mmCIF file of C-alpha atoms in Angstrom:
data_model
loop_
_atom_site.group_PDB
_atom_site.id
_atom_site.type_symbol
_atom_site.label_atom_id
_atom_site.label_comp_id
_atom_site.label_asym_id
_atom_site.label_seq_id
_atom_site.Cartn_x
_atom_site.Cartn_y
_atom_site.Cartn_z
ATOM 1 C CA MET A 1 0.000 0.000 0.000
ATOM 2 C CA SER A 2 1.383 3.426 -0.960
ATOM 3 C CA THR A 3 1.995 6.260 1.484
ATOM 4 C CA GLU A 4 -0.904 8.124 -0.102
ATOM 5 C CA GLN A 5 -3.271 5.156 0.316
ATOM 6 C CA THR A 6 -2.182 4.684 3.936
ATOM 7 C CA LEU A 7 -2.762 8.364 4.654
ATOM 8 C CA ILE A 8 -6.306 8.263 3.248
ATOM 9 C CA LYS A 9 -7.100 4.997 5.006
ATOM 10 C CA GLN A 10 -6.052 6.535 8.344
ATOM 11 C CA LEU A 11 -7.983 9.738 7.649
ATOM 12 C CA GLU A 12 -11.157 7.889 6.684
ATOM 13 C CA LYS A 13 -11.019 5.901 9.948
ATOM 14 C CA SER A 14 -10.798 9.080 12.042
ATOM 15 C CA ASN A 15 -13.738 10.354 14.103
ATOM 16 C CA ALA A 16 -13.605 13.700 12.290
ATOM 17 C CA PHE A 17 -13.997 12.064 8.887
ATOM 18 C CA GLN A 18 -16.679 9.632 10.076
ATOM 19 C CA ALA A 19 -18.785 12.546 11.375
ATOM 20 C CA PHE A 20 -18.258 14.429 8.094
ATOM 21 C CA LYS A 21 -19.217 11.398 5.981
ATOM 22 C CA LYS A 22 -22.487 10.981 7.910
ATOM 23 C CA GLN A 23 -23.427 14.544 6.931
ATOM 24 C CA HIS A 24 -22.066 14.246 3.372
ATOM 25 C CA PRO A 25 -22.431 10.618 2.222
ATOM 26 C CA SER A 26 -21.833 11.449 -1.458
ATOM 27 C CA ALA A 27 -18.495 13.222 -0.827
ATOM 28 C CA TYR A 28 -15.459 11.679 -2.510
ATOM 29 C CA LEU A 29 -11.698 12.158 -2.545
ATOM 30 C CA ALA A 30 -10.709 14.821 -5.083
ATOM 31 C CA HIS A 31 -7.089 15.661 -4.262
ATOM 32 C CA LEU A 32 -4.123 15.279 -1.956
ATOM 33 C CA PHE A 33 -1.981 18.328 -1.199
ATOM 34 C CA PHE A 34 1.642 18.316 -0.016
ATOM 35 C CA VAL A 35 4.003 21.216 0.747
ATOM 36 C CA GLU A 36 7.737 20.894 1.271
ATOM 37 C CA GLY A 37 10.274 23.572 2.093
ATOM 38 C CA THR A 38 9.830 26.827 3.977
ATOM 39 C CA GLY A 39 6.671 26.741 6.084
ATOM 40 C CA GLU A 40 6.177 23.012 5.569
ATOM 41 C CA GLN A 41 2.766 21.739 6.624
ATOM 42 C CA SER A 42 0.959 18.444 7.102
ATOM 43 C CA PRO A 43 -0.568 16.848 4.013
ATOM 44 C CA GLU A 44 -4.173 17.749 3.255
ATOM 45 C CA ALA A 45 -6.962 15.837 1.548
ATOM 46 C CA GLY A 46 -9.821 17.452 -0.352
ATOM 47 C CA TYR A 47 -13.234 15.814 -0.599
ATOM 48 C CA TYR A 48 -15.681 17.045 -3.218
ATOM 49 C CA LEU A 49 -19.353 17.449 -2.302
ATOM 50 C CA PRO A 50 -21.133 17.115 -5.679
ATOM 51 C CA GLU A 51 -24.571 18.168 -4.415
ATOM 52 C CA GLU A 52 -23.119 21.459 -3.122
ATOM 53 C CA ASP A 53 -20.283 21.909 -5.645
ATOM 54 C CA LYS A 54 -17.948 22.550 -2.713
ATOM 55 C CA ILE A 55 -14.740 21.080 -1.363
ATOM 56 C CA ALA A 56 -13.989 20.088 2.224
ATOM 57 C CA ILE A 57 -10.331 20.111 3.245
ATOM 58 C CA PHE A 58 -8.998 17.773 5.917
ATOM 59 C CA SER A 59 -5.654 18.304 7.552
ATOM 60 C CA THR A 60 -3.667 15.337 8.747
ATOM 61 C CA TYR A 61 -1.743 14.792 11.939
ATOM 62 C CA PRO A 62 -4.120 15.529 13.619
ATOM 63 C CA PHE A 63 -6.983 14.512 11.365
ATOM 64 C CA ARG A 64 -9.570 17.289 11.342
ATOM 65 C CA LEU A 65 -11.793 19.281 9.016
ATOM 66 C CA LYS A 66 -9.882 22.550 8.495
ATOM 67 C CA GLU A 67 -12.913 24.762 7.858
ATOM 68 C CA PRO A 68 -16.460 24.507 6.485
ATOM 69 C CA PRO A 69 -16.686 23.349 2.838
ATOM 70 C CA GLN A 70 -15.675 26.080 0.375
ATOM 71 C CA SER A 71 -16.443 26.891 -3.256
ATOM 72 C CA VAL A 72 -14.324 24.961 -5.730
ATOM 73 C CA PHE A 73 -11.691 26.653 -7.892
ATOM 74 C CA LYS A 74 -12.193 24.759 -11.162
ATOM 75 C CA LYS A 75 -13.260 24.870 -14.770
ATOM 76 C CA GLU A 76 -16.908 24.221 -15.622
ATOM 77 C CA GLY A 77 -18.171 20.748 -14.768
ATOM 78 C CA THR A 78 -17.689 18.522 -11.794
ATOM 79 C CA VAL A 79 -14.522 17.582 -10.001
ATOM 80 C CA LYS A 80 -13.428 14.071 -10.923
ATOM 81 C CA PRO A 81 -12.860 11.518 -8.168
ATOM 82 C CA LEU A 82 -9.271 10.629 -7.344
ATOM 83 C CA ASP A 83 -9.037 6.836 -7.269
ATOM 84 C CA LEU A 84 -5.731 5.973 -5.624
ATOM 85 C CA ARG A 85 -5.879 2.459 -7.102
ATOM 86 C CA HIS A 86 -5.086 4.088 -10.471
ATOM 87 C CA VAL A 87 -2.055 5.966 -9.133
ATOM 88 C CA ALA A 88 1.182 4.136 -9.929
ATOM 89 C CA VAL A 89 3.586 7.029 -9.253
ATOM 90 C CA SER A 90 4.131 7.763 -5.570
ATOM 91 C CA LEU A 91 4.898 11.106 -3.970
ATOM 92 C CA SER A 92 8.554 10.131 -3.602
ATOM 93 C CA SER A 93 8.748 9.104 -7.284
ATOM 94 C CA ALA A 94 7.145 12.386 -8.366
ATOM 95 C CA LYS A 95 9.718 14.294 -6.282
ATOM 96 C CA LYS A 96 12.542 12.334 -7.958
ATOM 97 C CA THR A 97 11.120 13.234 -11.372
ATOM 98 C CA LEU A 98 11.009 16.915 -10.371
ATOM 99 C CA LYS A 99 14.591 16.803 -9.105
ATOM 100 C CA GLN A 100 15.768 15.212 -12.363
ATOM 101 C CA LEU A 101 13.801 17.728 -14.457
ATOM 102 C CA LEU A 102 15.399 20.611 -12.550
ATOM 103 C CA ALA A 103 18.878 19.150 -13.050
ATOM 104 C CA ASP A 104 18.345 18.444 -16.763
ATOM 105 C CA LYS A 105 16.281 21.426 -17.986
ATOM 106 C CA HIS A 106 16.655 24.140 -15.363
ATOM 107 C CA PRO A 107 20.025 23.665 -13.615
ATOM 108 C CA ALA A 108 20.250 27.344 -12.624
ATOM 109 C CA LEU A 109 17.039 27.151 -10.565
ATOM 110 C CA THR A 110 16.938 26.304 -6.864
ATOM 111 C CA ALA A 111 13.548 25.466 -5.386
ATOM 112 C CA THR A 112 12.767 26.886 -1.942
ATOM 113 C CA LYS A 113 9.259 25.460 -1.748
ATOM 114 C CA THR A 114 7.531 22.617 -3.566
ATOM 115 C CA ILE A 115 3.758 22.239 -3.681
ATOM 116 C CA LEU A 116 2.433 18.939 -5.029
ATOM 117 C CA ILE A 117 -1.227 18.202 -5.690
ATOM 118 C CA LEU A 118 -2.363 14.731 -6.680
ATOM 119 C CA GLN A 119 -5.615 15.126 -8.611
ATOM 120 C CA HIS A 120 -7.585 13.697 -11.516
ATOM 121 C CA LEU A 121 -7.827 15.956 -14.560
ATOM 122 C CA ASP A 122 -7.850 13.989 -17.831
ATOM 123 C CA GLU A 123 -5.990 11.307 -15.874
ATOM 124 C CA PRO A 124 -4.489 11.143 -12.395
ATOM 125 C CA ILE A 125 -1.641 13.676 -12.290
ATOM 126 C CA TRP A 126 0.865 15.193 -9.929
ATOM 127 C CA ASN A 127 0.490 18.943 -10.394
ATOM 128 C CA ALA A 128 3.655 20.492 -8.953
ATOM 129 C CA THR A 129 4.638 24.101 -8.395
ATOM 130 C CA LEU A 130 8.215 24.888 -7.412
ATOM 131 C CA VAL A 131 8.958 28.360 -6.062
ATOM 132 C CA THR A 132 12.564 29.347 -6.715
ATOM 133 C CA THR A 133 15.132 31.680 -5.207
ATOM 134 C CA SER A 134 15.082 33.748 -8.427
ATOM 135 C CA LEU A 135 11.421 34.816 -8.072
ATOM 136 C CA GLN A 136 10.287 32.324 -10.670
ATOM 137 C CA PHE A 137 8.018 29.379 -10.360
ATOM 138 C CA LEU A 138 8.007 26.178 -12.319
ATOM 139 C CA ASN A 139 4.722 24.358 -12.894
ATOM 140 C CA VAL A 140 5.088 20.695 -13.814
ATOM 141 C CA LYS A 141 2.402 18.126 -14.555
ATOM 142 C CA ILE A 142 3.445 14.485 -14.196
ATOM 143 C CA SER A 143 1.262 11.515 -15.122
ATOM 144 C CA ALA A 144 0.486 9.634 -11.918
ATOM 145 C CA LYS A 145 -0.034 6.526 -14.062
ATOM 146 C CA SER A 146 3.214 6.456 -16.043
ATOM 147 C CA GLY A 147 5.527 9.060 -14.493
ATOM 148 C CA ARG A 148 5.787 10.879 -17.845
ATOM 149 C CA VAL A 149 6.227 14.660 -17.659
ATOM 150 C CA ILE A 150 3.133 16.041 -19.392
ATOM 151 C CA SER A 151 4.181 19.689 -19.252
ATOM 152 C CA ASP A 152 6.587 22.070 -17.574
ATOM 153 C CA ASP A 153 6.267 25.840 -17.693
ATOM 154 C CA ILE A 154 8.355 28.498 -16.004
ATOM 155 C CA HIS A 155 6.946 31.896 -14.999
ATOM 156 C CA ASN A 156 8.254 34.999 -13.297
ATOM 157 C CA ILE A 157 6.385 35.675 -10.060
ATOM 158 C CA MET A 158 6.354 39.393 -10.865
ATOM 159 C CA SER A 159 4.247 38.720 -13.993
ATOM 160 C CA LEU A 160 1.440 36.959 -12.117
ATOM 161 C CA GLY A 161 -0.754 40.054 -11.921
ATOM 162 C CA THR A 162 -0.225 41.174 -15.517
ATOM 163 C CA ARG A 163 -2.267 40.264 -18.555
ATOM 164 C CA LYS A 164 -0.846 39.670 -22.006
#
């Protein structure tokens, strides 16, 4: 069993999750969220509530609902369920892929913070954002089925608020 599966299994056994599930029986796992680097935090799990089109975020260690369900930041349509049985690439493997990508394509960049989200878009993916010392960020999408890098884009943080 993967680290991600173990984490969800433990969360779903918790009293906090059991109480939530009684109130929201149709809720399903939508994403896992990990942060590494400055200001590191415990992993989080997001559960989508289709009848409300909202997301509930659980923190881990301790397991608890962080806040009431919130509106979902997404494109039109529903949020797809994240089925961990279809995830072949672990968090540690995704981090190795990111490290190799940095070394091969962006050797001048040094990441100070890495945010990884495991979610289902067209397929299960690791959606990673690396914040660098040079005020740039690198967004990388990795197939959670094959480990293939789907895309990698680099942006200057200063250009975030500007439109082209």
